[in-house]
Amino acid sequence: MLEIKNLHKGYNNRPVIHRIDICINRGEIHGLIGSNGAGKTTLLKCTAGIYKPAQGTVQYDEKDIYDNPEVKAKVAYVSEQLDFINIYSVAGMAIYYQNFYDTFSRKKFDDLVERFGINPKKNIGTLSKGQRSKLNFILAIAQQPEYLIMDEPESGMDAESKAMFRDILIEEVDREQIGVLFSSHDLADVERMCDSVTMIEAGEVFAQKSVDEFMESVQKWKGILPQNTTNDKLFTMIVHEASRIGDLSEFYTVGEREESERILKKLGIVDYYSQQITLEEICTLLKKIYMQGKGRVSDVQKEGGLKNE
């Protein structure tokens, strides 16, 4: 199990991440979502044992990773920076890695290079960004880690390569029971691949659930909103309007679906019907609520029902 507890990290007396708690079991894929500058890379580098936390712990199977070679040997880190020794060939990088990782599988490396269509004789300095991203991922998987930490691993990949990346990652997680934590701006991929998700903004977690729980906790509707309401607090807590065309509005609710429907009826919203929602829409809404100062999502959900109203 990977456990991140009360993690804080900053630079030059400026906090970057604070009060981060994440728990990931082996065999689970956990997505990290946040805007640029939210603290994702700092969090991942602390998780990979590259940065020392200012406060809190990062433990794998109850052992700290920082300054611990035994634990680091079980963890592979895929950086967005794509730093390689450019004079090496693709196959040469495999030999380089074999010298450092006892668990490195040359067979798995060669198989994945072939699946991704990379020429093993090609010089790394001539690879495109997408090819370098694929090689970065291949090298990490070939290490046969117990845990995999990735920062924007699909950067530069085309649609076909992204689909292959997803398939290979899921195969490896299922077969080898790898625990995965990765960040991505492609929320559609996060929704397809991940078991659970942590959303952060300004270095702080504002939402954290399984993907299924996220999809159940926020609803998307179309309907006719009343021109006014006698219960302004209830209206603003439960209804988040997205767009309006004539009398018809598209809006969201947060909380249990049955409770949300009961309140929609109470508010006088008519001809409403539910629509399919995406994780990207959920993230955008929950971030908006957070940024508006309404508190954490758990508080919004608790207050949103207002069952005594």
XYZ file of N, CA and C in Angstrom, residues 14-218:
615
model
N 7.592 29.403 0.672
C 6.284 29.489 0.017
C 5.694 28.085 -0.089
N 4.553 27.817 0.564
C 3.955 26.480 0.500
C 3.456 26.159 -0.907
N 3.690 24.935 -1.343
C 3.225 24.491 -2.659
C 2.138 23.435 -2.524
N 2.368 22.456 -1.657
C 1.327 21.479 -1.337
C 1.202 21.390 0.175
N -0.007 21.166 0.641
C -0.206 21.079 2.082
C -1.431 20.223 2.387
N -1.311 19.487 3.486
C -2.381 18.621 3.989
C -2.850 17.606 2.942
N -1.901 16.969 2.266
C -2.256 15.976 1.249
C -2.310 14.595 1.890
N -3.427 13.906 1.684
C -3.601 12.525 2.151
C -4.120 11.683 0.991
N -3.378 10.654 0.629
C -3.793 9.737 -0.436
C -3.390 8.325 -0.023
N -4.256 7.369 -0.300
C -3.965 5.962 -0.009
C -4.260 5.140 -1.260
N -3.281 4.368 -1.723
C -3.432 3.582 -2.948
C -2.997 2.149 -2.681
N -3.859 1.201 -2.976
C -3.527 -0.213 -2.851
C -2.874 -0.709 -4.136
N -2.102 -1.760 -4.039
C -1.565 -2.392 -5.235
C -2.720 -2.955 -6.056
N -2.572 -2.854 -7.375
C -3.653 -3.277 -8.258
C -4.673 -2.188 -8.523
N -4.380 -0.965 -8.058
C -5.298 0.162 -8.212
C -4.618 1.275 -8.998
N -5.380 1.936 -9.873
C -4.890 3.102 -10.612
C -5.575 4.339 -10.048
N -4.767 5.280 -9.589
C -5.276 6.490 -8.943
C -4.850 7.705 -9.769
N -5.808 8.515 -10.188
C -5.535 9.686 -10.995
C -5.394 10.938 -10.157
N -4.489 11.808 -10.572
C -4.266 13.091 -9.909
C -4.622 14.198 -10.901
N -5.595 15.017 -10.533
C -6.111 16.057 -11.425
C -5.890 17.418 -10.787
N -5.466 18.379 -11.599
C -5.290 19.744 -11.112
C -4.812 20.634 -12.236
N -5.063 21.912 -12.127
C -4.625 22.850 -13.150
C -3.114 23.044 -13.075
N -2.551 23.705 -14.084
C -1.121 24.012 -14.046
C -0.799 24.851 -12.810
N 0.251 24.461 -12.092
C 0.621 25.175 -10.883
C -0.115 24.737 -9.640
N -0.930 23.701 -9.760
C -1.699 23.236 -8.598
C -0.846 22.471 -7.597
N 0.339 22.010 -8.034
C 1.223 21.271 -7.129
C 1.372 19.806 -7.468
N 0.882 19.382 -8.629
C 0.902 17.962 -8.983
C 2.325 17.410 -9.086
N 3.204 18.122 -9.816
C 4.564 17.616 -10.008
C 5.321 17.555 -8.690
N 5.162 18.561 -7.853
C 5.806 18.540 -6.534
C 5.329 17.352 -5.719
N 4.021 17.109 -5.742
C 3.456 15.966 -5.020
C 4.032 14.658 -5.550
N 4.096 14.507 -6.865
C 4.599 13.265 -7.452
C 6.071 13.058 -7.161
N 6.860 14.142 -7.157
C 8.288 14.003 -6.852
C 8.518 13.652 -5.388
N 7.672 14.157 -4.509
C 7.740 13.716 -3.106
C 7.368 12.242 -3.005
N 6.351 11.842 -3.758
C 5.884 10.457 -3.722
C 6.932 9.502 -4.272
N 7.711 9.976 -5.252
C 8.763 9.139 -5.840
C 10.056 9.162 -5.033
N 10.094 9.954 -3.958
C 11.280 10.013 -3.118
C 12.350 10.948 -3.641
N 12.018 11.802 -4.606
C 12.987 12.762 -5.150
C 13.097 13.978 -4.244
N 11.953 14.468 -3.770
C 11.917 15.593 -2.835
C 11.639 15.090 -1.422
N 12.271 15.730 -0.465
C 12.012 15.423 0.934
C 10.849 16.285 1.423
N 9.814 15.683 1.983
C 8.690 16.479 2.474
C 9.114 17.404 3.610
N 8.499 18.570 3.662
C 8.733 19.464 4.795
C 8.012 18.947 6.027
N 6.915 18.258 5.780
C 6.121 17.687 6.874
C 5.315 16.537 6.293
N 5.006 15.559 7.120
C 4.229 14.418 6.662
C 5.120 13.290 6.162
N 4.486 12.233 5.673
C 5.224 11.042 5.250
C 4.695 10.497 3.932
N 5.599 9.835 3.203
C 5.244 9.030 2.036
C 5.793 7.638 2.293
N 4.905 6.666 2.451
C 5.338 5.319 2.798
C 4.794 4.287 1.824
N 5.650 3.318 1.511
C 5.267 2.155 0.725
C 5.363 0.949 1.647
N 4.242 0.297 1.842
C 4.216 -0.865 2.741
C 4.845 -0.518 4.088
N 4.476 0.675 4.600
C 4.844 1.178 5.926
C 6.323 1.560 6.040
N 6.994 1.762 4.910
C 8.387 2.204 4.938
C 8.528 3.508 4.158
N 9.215 4.498 4.761
C 9.444 5.774 4.088
C 10.270 5.557 2.822
N 9.967 6.349 1.784
C 10.717 6.218 0.539
C 11.919 7.144 0.486
N 11.835 8.310 1.105
C 12.925 9.270 0.964
C 14.214 8.734 1.584
N 15.290 8.784 0.807
C 16.610 8.327 1.250
C 16.587 6.850 1.644
N 15.766 6.054 0.923
C 15.645 4.632 1.225
C 15.763 3.829 -0.074
N 16.976 3.408 -0.452
C 17.183 2.691 -1.721
C 16.358 1.416 -1.839
N 16.125 0.729 -0.719
C 15.366 -0.517 -0.741
C 13.948 -0.279 -1.247
N 13.329 0.802 -0.773
C 11.966 1.120 -1.209
C 11.973 1.689 -2.623
N 12.927 2.571 -2.912
C 12.997 3.180 -4.246
C 13.149 2.140 -5.354
N 13.791 1.025 -5.045
C 13.968 -0.027 -6.038
C 12.643 -0.638 -6.471
N 11.601 -0.465 -5.657
C 10.284 -1.021 -5.968
C 9.385 -0.028 -6.700
N 9.883 1.196 -6.890
C 9.064 2.275 -7.444
C 9.687 2.799 -8.729
N 8.891 2.887 -9.790
C 9.337 3.490 -11.048
C 8.666 4.848 -11.200
N 9.450 5.827 -11.650
C 8.940 7.191 -11.811
C 9.070 7.620 -13.261
N 7.986 8.075 -13.848
C 7.963 8.573 -15.221
C 7.786 10.078 -15.163
N 8.816 10.811 -15.563
C 8.793 12.265 -15.493
C 8.303 12.864 -16.802
N 7.659 13.995 -16.710
C 7.229 14.719 -17.904
C 8.422 15.334 -18.639
N 9.552 15.465 -17.960
C 10.710 16.150 -18.537
C 11.385 15.357 -19.651
N 11.232 14.027 -19.660
C 11.776 13.178 -20.722
C 13.283 13.334 -20.874
N 13.991 13.247 -19.763
C 15.449 13.380 -19.774
C 16.103 12.043 -20.125
N 16.833 12.026 -21.208
C 17.551 10.823 -21.633
C 18.995 11.196 -21.982
N 19.824 10.159 -22.128
C 21.168 10.358 -22.662
C 21.040 10.250 -24.183
N 21.042 11.387 -24.857
C 20.661 11.441 -26.272
C 21.607 10.711 -27.212
N 22.821 10.440 -26.776
C 23.754 9.743 -27.665
C 23.476 8.242 -27.706
N 22.635 7.741 -26.781
C 22.317 6.321 -26.748
C 21.254 5.998 -27.801
N 21.264 4.757 -28.235
C 20.160 4.254 -29.040
C 19.051 3.794 -28.089
N 17.888 3.480 -28.652
C 16.780 2.969 -27.837
C 17.215 1.688 -27.126
N 17.822 0.772 -27.857
C 18.301 -0.482 -27.250
C 19.406 -0.210 -26.242
N 20.230 0.805 -26.496
C 21.295 1.160 -25.563
C 20.760 1.607 -24.218
N 19.604 2.279 -24.212
C 18.991 2.691 -22.945
C 18.569 1.473 -22.126
N 18.149 0.417 -22.812
C 17.774 -0.807 -22.098
C 18.991 -1.397 -21.388
N 20.124 -1.410 -22.066
C 21.357 -1.922 -21.453
C 21.746 -1.054 -20.259
N 21.608 0.258 -20.426
C 21.912 1.204 -19.348
C 21.057 0.906 -18.122
N 19.759 0.701 -18.336
C 18.843 0.424 -17.226
C 19.133 -0.930 -16.589
N 19.530 -1.907 -17.385
C 19.836 -3.232 -16.847
C 20.970 -3.177 -15.830
N 21.852 -2.216 -15.987
C 22.978 -2.079 -15.060
C 22.548 -1.535 -13.702
N 21.385 -0.913 -13.645
C 20.931 -0.290 -12.403
C 19.775 -1.032 -11.734
N 18.977 -1.761 -12.507
C 17.778 -2.407 -11.954
C 17.872 -3.915 -12.140
N 18.004 -4.623 -11.019
C 18.097 -6.080 -11.066
C 16.828 -6.717 -11.631
N 15.702 -6.026 -11.470
C 14.423 -6.589 -11.913
C 14.102 -6.259 -13.371
N 14.973 -5.492 -14.040
C 14.683 -5.043 -15.399
C 14.536 -6.240 -16.338
N 13.431 -6.266 -17.095
C 13.155 -7.366 -18.027
C 13.436 -6.913 -19.450
N 14.493 -7.432 -20.060
C 14.807 -7.077 -21.445
C 13.728 -7.616 -22.391
N 13.178 -8.760 -22.054
C 12.125 -9.325 -22.901
C 10.906 -8.408 -22.917
N 10.502 -7.941 -21.745
C 9.339 -7.044 -21.682
C 9.643 -5.745 -22.414
N 10.866 -5.243 -22.260
C 11.265 -4.025 -22.968
C 11.152 -4.221 -24.476
N 11.734 -5.299 -24.987
C 11.725 -5.548 -26.435
C 10.299 -5.731 -26.952
N 9.474 -6.435 -26.190
C 8.078 -6.651 -26.603
C 7.324 -5.326 -26.708
N 7.518 -4.444 -25.727
C 6.794 -3.173 -25.719
C 7.311 -2.221 -26.798
N 8.614 -2.230 -27.020
C 9.179 -1.419 -28.102
C 8.561 -1.828 -29.437
N 8.406 -3.136 -29.632
C 7.799 -3.630 -30.866
C 6.323 -3.238 -30.947
N 5.599 -3.364 -29.837
C 4.173 -3.016 -29.839
C 3.964 -1.534 -30.152
N 4.831 -0.688 -29.638
C 4.700 0.747 -29.882
C 5.311 1.180 -31.224
N 5.967 0.261 -31.901
C 6.513 0.576 -33.213
C 7.724 1.488 -33.184
N 8.580 1.346 -32.175
C 9.791 2.153 -32.070
C 10.975 1.341 -32.596
N 11.785 1.957 -33.421
C 12.978 1.296 -33.947
C 14.045 1.237 -32.846
N 14.433 0.032 -32.389
C 15.393 -0.071 -31.280
C 16.785 0.454 -31.632
N 17.100 0.554 -32.921
C 18.410 1.045 -33.333
C 18.462 2.564 -33.447
N 17.308 3.204 -33.320
C 17.235 4.649 -33.532
C 17.883 5.401 -32.376
N 18.591 6.462 -32.692
C 19.217 7.296 -31.677
C 18.145 8.083 -30.924
N 18.248 8.143 -29.604
C 17.226 8.806 -28.800
C 17.104 10.288 -29.152
N 18.207 10.914 -29.517
C 18.171 12.327 -29.855
C 17.327 12.641 -31.071
N 17.000 11.620 -31.872
C 16.191 11.829 -33.074
C 14.722 11.490 -32.862
N 14.358 11.030 -31.674
C 12.962 10.651 -31.403
C 12.090 11.885 -31.220
N 10.831 11.763 -31.638
C 9.853 12.824 -31.395
C 9.454 12.819 -29.925
N 8.729 13.871 -29.508
C 8.279 13.939 -28.120
C 7.390 12.753 -27.770
N 6.491 12.397 -28.669
C 5.611 11.261 -28.417
C 6.371 9.956 -28.281
N 7.386 9.753 -29.149
C 8.200 8.533 -29.068
C 9.005 8.493 -27.775
N 9.503 9.633 -27.333
C 10.251 9.694 -26.076
C 9.332 9.391 -24.893
N 8.092 9.862 -24.949
C 7.117 9.548 -23.898
C 6.849 8.051 -23.849
N 6.721 7.439 -25.019
C 6.496 5.990 -25.064
C 7.692 5.233 -24.499
N 8.911 5.673 -24.870
C 10.117 5.016 -24.357
C 10.217 5.171 -22.842
N 9.875 6.324 -22.337
C 9.890 6.579 -20.898
C 8.981 5.581 -20.171
N 7.790 5.400 -20.711
C 6.815 4.466 -20.138
C 7.317 3.024 -20.238
N 7.871 2.664 -21.399
C 8.373 1.297 -21.599
C 9.473 0.966 -20.591
N 10.415 1.884 -20.400
C 11.506 1.657 -19.458
C 10.982 1.462 -18.037
N 9.947 2.231 -17.680
C 9.367 2.101 -16.335
C 8.696 0.749 -16.157
N 7.921 0.314 -17.137
C 7.242 -0.980 -17.051
C 8.252 -2.125 -17.039
N 9.316 -1.986 -17.826
C 10.332 -3.046 -17.896
C 11.097 -3.201 -16.578
N 11.064 -2.192 -15.735
C 11.671 -2.314 -14.402
C 10.894 -3.290 -13.524
N 9.666 -3.610 -13.931
C 8.766 -4.491 -13.182
C 8.583 -3.984 -11.747
N 8.149 -2.735 -11.626
C 8.000 -2.149 -10.290
C 6.744 -2.660 -9.577
N 6.732 -2.459 -8.287
C 5.514 -2.724 -7.522
C 4.602 -1.502 -7.527
N 5.211 -0.328 -7.710
C 4.449 0.925 -7.749
C 4.978 1.780 -8.903
N 4.066 2.502 -9.540
C 4.412 3.309 -10.699
C 3.876 4.727 -10.509
N 4.760 5.709 -10.537
C 4.403 7.119 -10.379
C 4.671 7.814 -11.711
N 3.656 8.479 -12.283
C 3.815 9.065 -13.616
C 3.265 10.486 -13.653
N 4.043 11.365 -14.276
C 3.670 12.773 -14.438
C 3.396 13.038 -15.917
N 2.134 13.181 -16.286
C 1.733 13.419 -17.681
C 2.397 12.421 -18.629
N 2.181 11.121 -18.427
C 2.908 10.111 -19.207
C 2.539 10.069 -20.688
N 1.368 10.600 -21.073
C 0.925 10.524 -22.469
C 1.321 11.755 -23.286
N 2.096 12.637 -22.703
C 2.444 13.901 -23.368
C 3.052 13.664 -24.750
N 2.449 14.249 -25.767
C 2.964 14.141 -27.129
C 2.509 12.926 -27.899
N 1.826 11.984 -27.245
C 1.377 10.782 -27.949
C 0.157 11.084 -28.810
N 0.063 10.382 -29.955
C -1.131 10.490 -30.785
C -2.235 9.601 -30.210
N -3.424 9.686 -30.804
C -4.584 8.969 -30.258
C -4.368 7.462 -30.221
N -3.768 6.908 -31.269
C -3.529 5.468 -31.310
C -2.552 5.042 -30.218
N -1.501 5.829 -30.016
C -0.509 5.503 -28.985
C -1.115 5.635 -27.587
N -1.978 6.632 -27.396
C -2.649 6.782 -26.103
C -3.516 5.575 -25.792
N -4.223 5.078 -26.792
C -5.059 3.893 -26.589
C -4.201 2.687 -26.221
N -3.046 2.554 -26.881
C -2.132 1.450 -26.577
C -1.555 1.610 -25.172
N -1.204 2.848 -24.808
C -0.713 3.125 -23.457
C -1.732 2.674 -22.417
N -3.010 3.034 -22.626
C -4.058 2.647 -21.683
C -4.156 1.137 -21.565
N -4.161 0.462 -22.715
C -4.307 -0.996 -22.712
C -3.149 -1.669 -21.976
N -1.927 -1.227 -22.270
C -0.749 -1.843 -21.649
C -0.736 -1.578 -20.149
N -1.059 -0.348 -19.749
C -1.061 -0.024 -18.325
C -2.067 -0.893 -17.574
N -3.268 -1.005 -18.105
C -4.307 -1.810 -17.447
C -3.892 -3.285 -17.399
N -3.285 -3.780 -18.494
C -2.801 -5.164 -18.507
C -1.779 -5.398 -17.400
N -0.815 -4.493 -17.284
C 0.250 -4.649 -16.294
C -0.290 -4.552 -14.871
N -1.218 -3.641 -14.650
C -1.803 -3.495 -13.316
C -2.559 -4.758 -12.934
N -3.338 -5.291 -13.875
C -4.109 -6.507 -13.595
C -3.204 -7.713 -13.388
N -2.174 -7.838 -14.219
C -1.318 -9.027 -14.158
C -0.327 -8.967 -13.004
N 0.300 -7.812 -12.804
C 1.366 -7.689 -11.810
C 0.923 -7.017 -10.517
N -0.324 -6.558 -10.473
C -0.861 -5.870 -9.288
C -0.007 -4.659 -8.904
N 0.331 -3.848 -9.911
C 1.076 -2.614 -9.672
C 0.132 -1.568 -9.082
N 0.622 -0.801 -8.130
C -0.117 0.367 -7.640
C 0.326 1.589 -8.428
N -0.622 2.346 -8.988
C -0.294 3.444 -9.899
C -0.869 4.764 -9.399
N -0.027 5.798 -9.427
C -0.469 7.179 -9.208
C 0.043 7.992 -10.388
N -0.868 8.652 -11.122
C -0.406 9.444 -12.257
C -1.265 10.682 -12.450
N -0.629 11.726 -12.988
C -1.342 12.964 -13.293
C -1.600 13.029 -14.784
N -2.693 13.699 -15.161
C -3.013 13.857 -16.569
C -3.991 15.006 -16.738
N -3.829 15.727 -17.849
C -4.799 16.752 -18.223
C -5.923 16.158 -19.070
N -5.753 14.911 -19.509
C -6.771 14.239 -20.315
C -7.733 13.522 -19.377
N -8.787 14.233 -18.966
C -9.704 13.677 -17.968
C -10.547 12.538 -18.516
N -10.698 12.480 -19.838
C -11.414 11.349 -20.426
C -10.636 10.059 -20.193
N -9.307 10.127 -20.320
C -8.475 8.954 -20.050
C -8.489 8.599 -18.570
N -8.452 9.606 -17.718
C -8.528 9.362 -16.274
C -9.826 8.637 -15.943
N -10.911 9.089 -16.534
C -12.211 8.458 -16.291
C -12.223 7.009 -16.758
N -11.595 6.737 -17.907
C -11.582 5.380 -18.456
C -10.691 4.437 -17.659
N -9.566 4.937 -17.156
C -8.554 4.051 -16.571
C -8.609 3.926 -15.057
N -8.988 5.000 -14.374
C -8.726 5.078 -12.936
C -9.819 4.438 -12.084
N -9.378 3.874 -10.974
C -10.308 3.389 -9.960
C -10.741 4.529 -9.046
N -9.813 5.452 -8.776
C -10.102 6.564 -7.867
C -9.324 7.789 -8.324
N -9.735 8.951 -7.810
C -9.175 10.215 -8.273
C -9.025 11.171 -7.099
N -7.932 11.929 -7.107
C -7.745 13.056 -6.190
C -7.656 14.332 -7.021
N -8.461 15.334 -6.659
C -8.444 16.623 -7.341
C -7.805 17.646 -6.415
N -6.811 18.390 -6.936
C -6.140 19.385 -6.111
C -6.141 20.749 -6.798
N -6.111 21.766 -5.989
C -5.996 23.138 -6.473
C -5.263 23.931 -5.412
N -4.333 24.783 -5.845
C -3.519 25.588 -4.926
C -2.865 24.711 -3.857
N -2.451 23.508 -4.258
C -1.724 22.619 -3.362
C -2.540 21.891 -2.341
N -3.862 21.942 -2.470
C -4.733 21.322 -1.464
C -5.775 20.443 -2.135
N -6.096 19.332 -1.507
C -7.128 18.433 -2.018
C -8.499 19.076 -1.816
N -9.278 19.158 -2.899
C -10.644 19.654 -2.740
C -11.690 18.590 -3.030
N -11.272 17.446 -3.574
C -12.202 16.337 -3.792
C -11.403 15.059 -3.973
N -11.942 13.970 -3.423
C -11.233 12.687 -3.501
C -12.243 11.566 -3.332
N -12.410 10.754 -4.364
C -13.365 9.648 -4.329
C -12.964 8.605 -5.364
N -13.682 7.487 -5.346
C -13.583 6.575 -6.474
C -14.277 7.224 -7.665
N -13.916 6.788 -8.867
C -14.547 7.360 -10.066
C -16.044 7.110 -10.037
N -16.457 5.925 -9.628
C -17.891 5.610 -9.549
C -18.604 6.543 -8.577
N -17.974 6.824 -7.444
C -18.589 7.729 -6.467
C -18.709 9.141 -7.011
N -17.691 9.597 -7.744
C -17.782 10.920 -8.368
C -18.962 10.971 -9.339
N -19.096 9.929 -10.161
C -20.143 9.925 -11.172
C -21.535 9.872 -10.540
N -21.616 9.317 -9.347
C -22.903 9.234 -8.651
C -23.211 10.491 -7.837
N -22.184 11.235 -7.439
C -22.391 12.337 -6.498
C -22.728 13.662 -7.170
N -22.544 13.748 -8.493
C -22.884 14.967 -9.227
C -23.791 14.575 -10.389
